[in-house]
């Protein structure tokens, strides 16, 4: 597939849910509490995009198709965009922009702190996702971008806190997240073994 077509397809696939939800909000099709529904959908969208972004490397290792790497940054930035809209939705529809209520809110919903930490992590990754930052940070860039795994754990914890009553969907996300973490760990152990000098023979 041609590069611009592939990239454009991924761009559209990420944009369409936002347009659909916007249309549903306009036509009062988001249920009795549209603000909360929108916040939930944006949060789920951000998590799905995060998991998809993390699937790209294993897909590339197994298929050797470079197209997966081509859209990694784009999907990472979409993850950040959805997460930021989720946070903005929370501030507008749930907090009602009454910032004085934040301390009370944090005491009532401590999972917000976990979400905030995850969002700050995503912000750091989005700000350093460009070539100039890659050059400036050198080897530190890879180390910084491995933060994506602790961020995923934070987001899963944040969601777990919210959906405790029904863990069906959460279990699915957590299982995929755990598999991706295990794959990454196995690969880095295998690579370290391959790079270390052969162990001296006995006898
Ligand atoms: C400052 C940062 C954040 C705040 C204030 C925040 C706030 C919230 C709130 C209030 C809810 C529950 C809404 C409800 O009552 O149903 C929620 C749920 C959720 N959030 Fe966040 N969040 C933050 C960061 C994030 C990030 C970074 C992600 C993902 C990348 C995320 C993903 C989710 C998910 C998946 C849910 C569950 C949605 C559902 O019930 O279906 N959140 N968040």
Short mmCIF file of C-alpha atoms and ligand atoms in Angstrom, two decimals:
data_model
loop_
_atom_site.label_atom_id
_atom_site.label_comp_id
_atom_site.label_asym_id
_atom_site.label_seq_id
_atom_site.Cartn_x
_atom_site.Cartn_y
_atom_site.Cartn_z
CA UNK A 1 0.00 0.00 0.00
CA UNK A 2 1.24 3.51 -0.84
CA UNK A 3 2.52 5.49 2.18
CA UNK A 4 0.17 8.51 1.91
CA UNK A 5 -2.88 6.22 1.49
CA UNK A 6 -1.92 4.16 4.56
CA UNK A 7 -1.19 7.23 6.68
CA UNK A 8 -4.37 8.97 5.47
CA UNK A 9 -6.44 5.84 6.23
CA UNK A 10 -5.10 5.70 9.78
CA UNK A 11 -5.77 9.44 10.21
CA UNK A 12 -9.40 9.01 9.07
CA UNK A 13 -9.95 5.91 11.22
CA UNK A 14 -8.84 7.87 14.30
CA UNK A 15 -10.87 10.97 13.39
CA UNK A 16 -14.19 9.25 12.55
CA UNK A 17 -15.20 8.27 16.14
CA UNK A 18 -14.76 11.93 17.22
CA UNK A 19 -17.00 13.11 14.37
CA UNK A 20 -19.62 10.46 15.15
CA UNK A 21 -19.71 11.43 18.85
CA UNK A 22 -19.92 15.11 17.92
CA UNK A 23 -22.87 14.34 15.64
CA UNK A 24 -24.53 12.25 18.37
CA UNK A 25 -24.06 15.10 20.86
CA UNK A 26 -25.71 17.51 18.36
CA UNK A 27 -28.67 15.15 17.85
CA UNK A 28 -29.12 14.34 21.57
CA UNK A 29 -28.22 10.71 20.94
CA UNK A 30 -25.77 10.34 23.84
CA UNK A 31 -28.27 9.32 26.49
CA UNK A 32 -29.51 11.11 29.61
CA UNK A 33 -26.02 12.30 30.69
CA UNK A 34 -24.27 13.20 27.42
CA UNK A 35 -21.31 14.91 29.11
CA UNK A 36 -20.43 11.83 31.17
CA UNK A 37 -20.98 9.53 28.15
CA UNK A 38 -18.60 11.66 26.10
CA UNK A 39 -15.96 11.65 28.87
CA UNK A 40 -16.22 7.84 29.14
CA UNK A 41 -16.02 7.30 25.37
CA UNK A 42 -13.02 9.62 25.03
CA UNK A 43 -11.26 7.83 27.92
CA UNK A 44 -11.91 4.42 26.34
CA UNK A 45 -10.84 5.78 22.95
CA UNK A 46 -7.55 7.00 24.43
CA UNK A 47 -6.88 3.61 26.04
CA UNK A 48 -7.69 1.69 22.84
CA UNK A 49 -5.38 3.98 20.84
CA UNK A 50 -2.62 3.52 23.44
CA UNK A 51 -2.94 -0.27 23.16
CA UNK A 52 -3.00 -0.08 19.34
CA UNK A 53 0.14 2.09 19.37
CA UNK A 54 1.88 -0.51 21.54
CA UNK A 55 0.79 -3.33 19.18
CA UNK A 56 2.65 -1.71 16.27
CA UNK A 57 6.18 -2.80 17.24
CA UNK A 58 5.31 -6.50 17.83
CA UNK A 59 3.40 -6.45 14.52
CA UNK A 60 6.45 -5.04 12.79
CA UNK A 61 8.80 -7.63 14.37
CA UNK A 62 6.58 -10.48 13.21
CA UNK A 63 5.58 -9.27 9.73
CA UNK A 64 8.66 -7.12 8.97
CA UNK A 65 6.30 -4.63 7.30
CA UNK A 66 7.67 -1.12 7.85
CA UNK A 67 4.19 0.45 7.48
CA UNK A 68 3.51 -0.22 11.16
CA UNK A 69 6.45 1.97 12.21
CA UNK A 70 5.31 4.69 9.80
CA UNK A 71 2.12 5.38 11.77
CA UNK A 72 3.50 4.91 15.32
CA UNK A 73 4.00 8.62 15.98
CA UNK A 74 0.63 9.51 14.46
CA UNK A 75 -1.23 6.99 16.63
CA UNK A 76 0.73 8.13 19.70
CA UNK A 77 -0.33 11.72 19.04
CA UNK A 78 -3.95 10.61 18.53
CA UNK A 79 -3.76 8.86 21.92
CA UNK A 80 -2.65 12.14 23.48
CA UNK A 81 -5.40 14.08 21.65
CA UNK A 82 -8.14 11.71 22.87
CA UNK A 83 -6.73 11.75 26.42
CA UNK A 84 -6.60 15.57 26.38
CA UNK A 85 -10.21 15.80 25.13
CA UNK A 86 -11.17 13.33 27.89
CA UNK A 87 -9.55 15.60 30.49
CA UNK A 88 -11.14 18.72 28.94
CA UNK A 89 -14.51 16.90 28.95
CA UNK A 90 -14.07 16.11 32.63
CA UNK A 91 -13.23 19.76 33.46
CA UNK A 92 -16.23 21.12 31.50
CA UNK A 93 -19.00 18.51 31.95
CA UNK A 94 -18.23 16.93 35.34
CA UNK A 95 -16.34 19.64 37.23
CA UNK A 96 -18.34 22.40 35.53
CA UNK A 97 -15.14 24.50 35.45
CA UNK A 98 -15.53 25.07 39.21
CA UNK A 99 -11.83 24.72 39.96
CA UNK A 100 -12.33 25.54 43.66
CA UNK A 101 -14.07 22.13 43.89
CA UNK A 102 -10.93 20.27 42.77
CA UNK A 103 -9.59 19.37 46.27
CA UNK A 104 -13.00 17.95 47.24
CA UNK A 105 -13.15 16.08 43.90
CA UNK A 106 -9.71 14.59 44.39
CA UNK A 107 -10.70 13.34 47.84
CA UNK A 108 -13.89 11.83 46.40
CA UNK A 109 -12.30 10.39 43.22
CA UNK A 110 -8.60 9.65 43.98
CA UNK A 111 -8.35 7.83 40.61
CA UNK A 112 -8.21 11.30 39.04
CA UNK A 113 -4.67 11.71 40.42
CA UNK A 114 -3.63 8.45 38.74
CA UNK A 115 -5.21 9.65 35.46
CA UNK A 116 -3.45 13.02 35.81
CA UNK A 117 -0.07 11.27 36.24
CA UNK A 118 -0.77 9.21 33.11
CA UNK A 119 -1.77 12.33 31.17
CA UNK A 120 1.43 14.13 32.23
CA UNK A 121 3.42 11.13 31.01
CA UNK A 122 1.61 11.23 27.66
CA UNK A 123 2.29 14.98 27.45
CA UNK A 124 6.05 14.37 27.92
CA UNK A 125 5.99 11.72 25.17
CA UNK A 126 3.97 13.91 22.79
CA UNK A 127 6.29 16.90 23.31
CA UNK A 128 9.39 14.81 22.60
CA UNK A 129 7.99 12.75 19.73
CA UNK A 130 9.68 14.90 17.04
CA UNK A 131 13.01 14.35 15.29
CA UNK A 132 14.68 17.35 16.97
CA UNK A 133 13.98 15.87 20.43
CA UNK A 134 15.24 12.47 19.26
CA UNK A 135 18.53 14.07 18.20
CA UNK A 136 18.81 16.20 21.34
CA UNK A 137 18.08 13.38 23.79
CA UNK A 138 20.16 10.71 21.99
CA UNK A 139 20.02 7.38 23.90
CA UNK A 140 17.88 9.02 26.59
CA UNK A 141 15.03 9.32 24.07
CA UNK A 142 14.41 5.55 24.02
CA UNK A 143 14.59 5.40 27.80
CA UNK A 144 12.08 8.28 28.09
CA UNK A 145 9.69 6.68 25.61
CA UNK A 146 9.73 3.40 27.55
CA UNK A 147 7.61 5.40 30.00
CA UNK A 148 4.70 4.34 27.80
CA UNK A 149 4.54 1.02 29.70
CA UNK A 150 4.16 2.52 33.22
CA UNK A 151 1.67 4.97 31.65
CA UNK A 152 -0.39 2.03 30.37
CA UNK A 153 -0.36 0.49 33.88
CA UNK A 154 -1.53 3.83 35.36
CA UNK A 155 -4.38 4.12 32.82
CA UNK A 156 -5.52 0.54 33.52
CA UNK A 157 -5.48 1.27 37.26
CA UNK A 158 -7.41 4.54 36.66
CA UNK A 159 -10.06 2.67 34.65
CA UNK A 160 -10.23 -0.24 37.13
CA UNK A 161 -11.11 2.24 39.88
CA UNK A 162 -14.00 3.60 37.75
CA UNK A 163 -15.50 0.36 36.38
CA UNK A 164 -15.09 -1.89 39.45
CA UNK A 165 -18.70 -3.11 39.16
CA UNK A 166 -18.25 -4.64 35.68
CA UNK A 167 -14.76 -5.81 34.80
CA UNK A 168 -15.52 -7.46 31.43
CA UNK A 169 -14.05 -4.80 29.15
CA UNK A 170 -11.33 -3.87 31.63
CA UNK A 171 -10.14 -7.51 31.74
CA UNK A 172 -9.87 -7.53 27.97
CA UNK A 173 -7.73 -4.36 27.93
CA UNK A 174 -5.64 -5.61 30.88
CA UNK A 175 -5.01 -8.98 29.19
CA UNK A 176 -3.85 -7.26 25.99
CA UNK A 177 -1.71 -4.82 28.00
CA UNK A 178 -0.12 -7.66 30.02
CA UNK A 179 0.65 -9.61 26.81
CA UNK A 180 2.30 -6.54 25.27
CA UNK A 181 4.40 -5.97 28.42
CA UNK A 182 5.41 -9.67 28.48
CA UNK A 183 6.37 -9.57 24.78
CA UNK A 184 8.52 -6.48 25.35
CA UNK A 185 10.23 -8.09 28.39
CA UNK A 186 10.98 -11.34 26.53
CA UNK A 187 12.38 -9.44 23.55
CA UNK A 188 14.65 -7.23 25.63
CA UNK A 189 15.99 -10.26 27.60
CA UNK A 190 16.66 -12.11 24.32
CA UNK A 191 18.43 -9.04 22.88
CA UNK A 192 20.58 -8.57 26.00
CA UNK A 193 21.61 -12.25 25.84
CA UNK A 194 22.48 -11.93 22.14
CA UNK A 195 24.60 -8.82 22.81
CA UNK A 196 26.49 -10.11 25.87
CA UNK A 197 29.80 -11.96 25.20
CA UNK A 198 29.49 -15.78 25.20
CA UNK A 199 29.88 -17.33 28.66
CA UNK A 200 33.33 -18.95 29.16
CA UNK A 201 33.28 -22.73 28.70
CA UNK A 202 33.96 -24.94 31.71
CA UNK A 203 36.73 -27.54 31.80
C1 LIG B 1 -6.09 14.62 34.41
C2 LIG B 1 -6.30 13.44 33.85
C3 LIG B 1 -7.60 12.65 33.93
C4 LIG B 1 -8.80 12.94 34.52
C5 LIG B 1 -9.18 14.18 35.32
C6 LIG B 1 -9.70 11.85 34.23
C7 LIG B 1 -11.02 11.77 34.68
C8 LIG B 1 -11.82 10.67 34.53
C9 LIG B 1 -13.12 10.52 35.13
C10 LIG B 1 -13.82 11.57 36.00
C11 LIG B 1 -13.60 9.31 34.77
C12 LIG B 1 -14.93 8.69 35.19
C13 LIG B 1 -16.06 9.32 34.45
C14 LIG B 1 -17.33 8.71 34.97
O1 LIG B 1 -17.81 9.15 36.01
O2 LIG B 1 -17.84 7.79 34.33
C15 LIG B 1 -12.60 8.68 33.96
C16 LIG B 1 -12.73 7.44 33.40
C17 LIG B 1 -11.82 6.91 32.50
N1 LIG B 1 -10.64 7.48 32.08
FE1 LIG B 1 -9.87 9.19 32.77
N2 LIG B 1 -9.06 10.94 33.45
C18 LIG B 1 -7.77 11.38 33.24
C19 LIG B 1 -6.80 10.76 32.49
C20 LIG B 1 -7.03 9.68 31.69
C21 LIG B 1 -6.12 9.18 30.70
C22 LIG B 1 -4.74 9.79 30.40
C23 LIG B 1 -6.72 8.10 30.12
C24 LIG B 1 -6.25 7.22 28.99
C25 LIG B 1 -5.16 7.40 28.26
C26 LIG B 1 -7.99 7.91 30.75
C27 LIG B 1 -8.89 6.89 30.47
C28 LIG B 1 -10.07 6.66 31.16
C29 LIG B 1 -10.90 5.48 30.98
C30 LIG B 1 -10.61 4.31 30.03
C31 LIG B 1 -12.01 5.63 31.82
C32 LIG B 1 -13.18 4.66 32.00
C33 LIG B 1 -14.30 5.07 31.06
C34 LIG B 1 -15.53 4.21 31.24
O3 LIG B 1 -16.13 4.22 32.33
O4 LIG B 1 -15.92 3.54 30.29
N3 LIG B 1 -8.15 8.89 31.69
N4 LIG B 1 -11.54 9.53 33.82
#
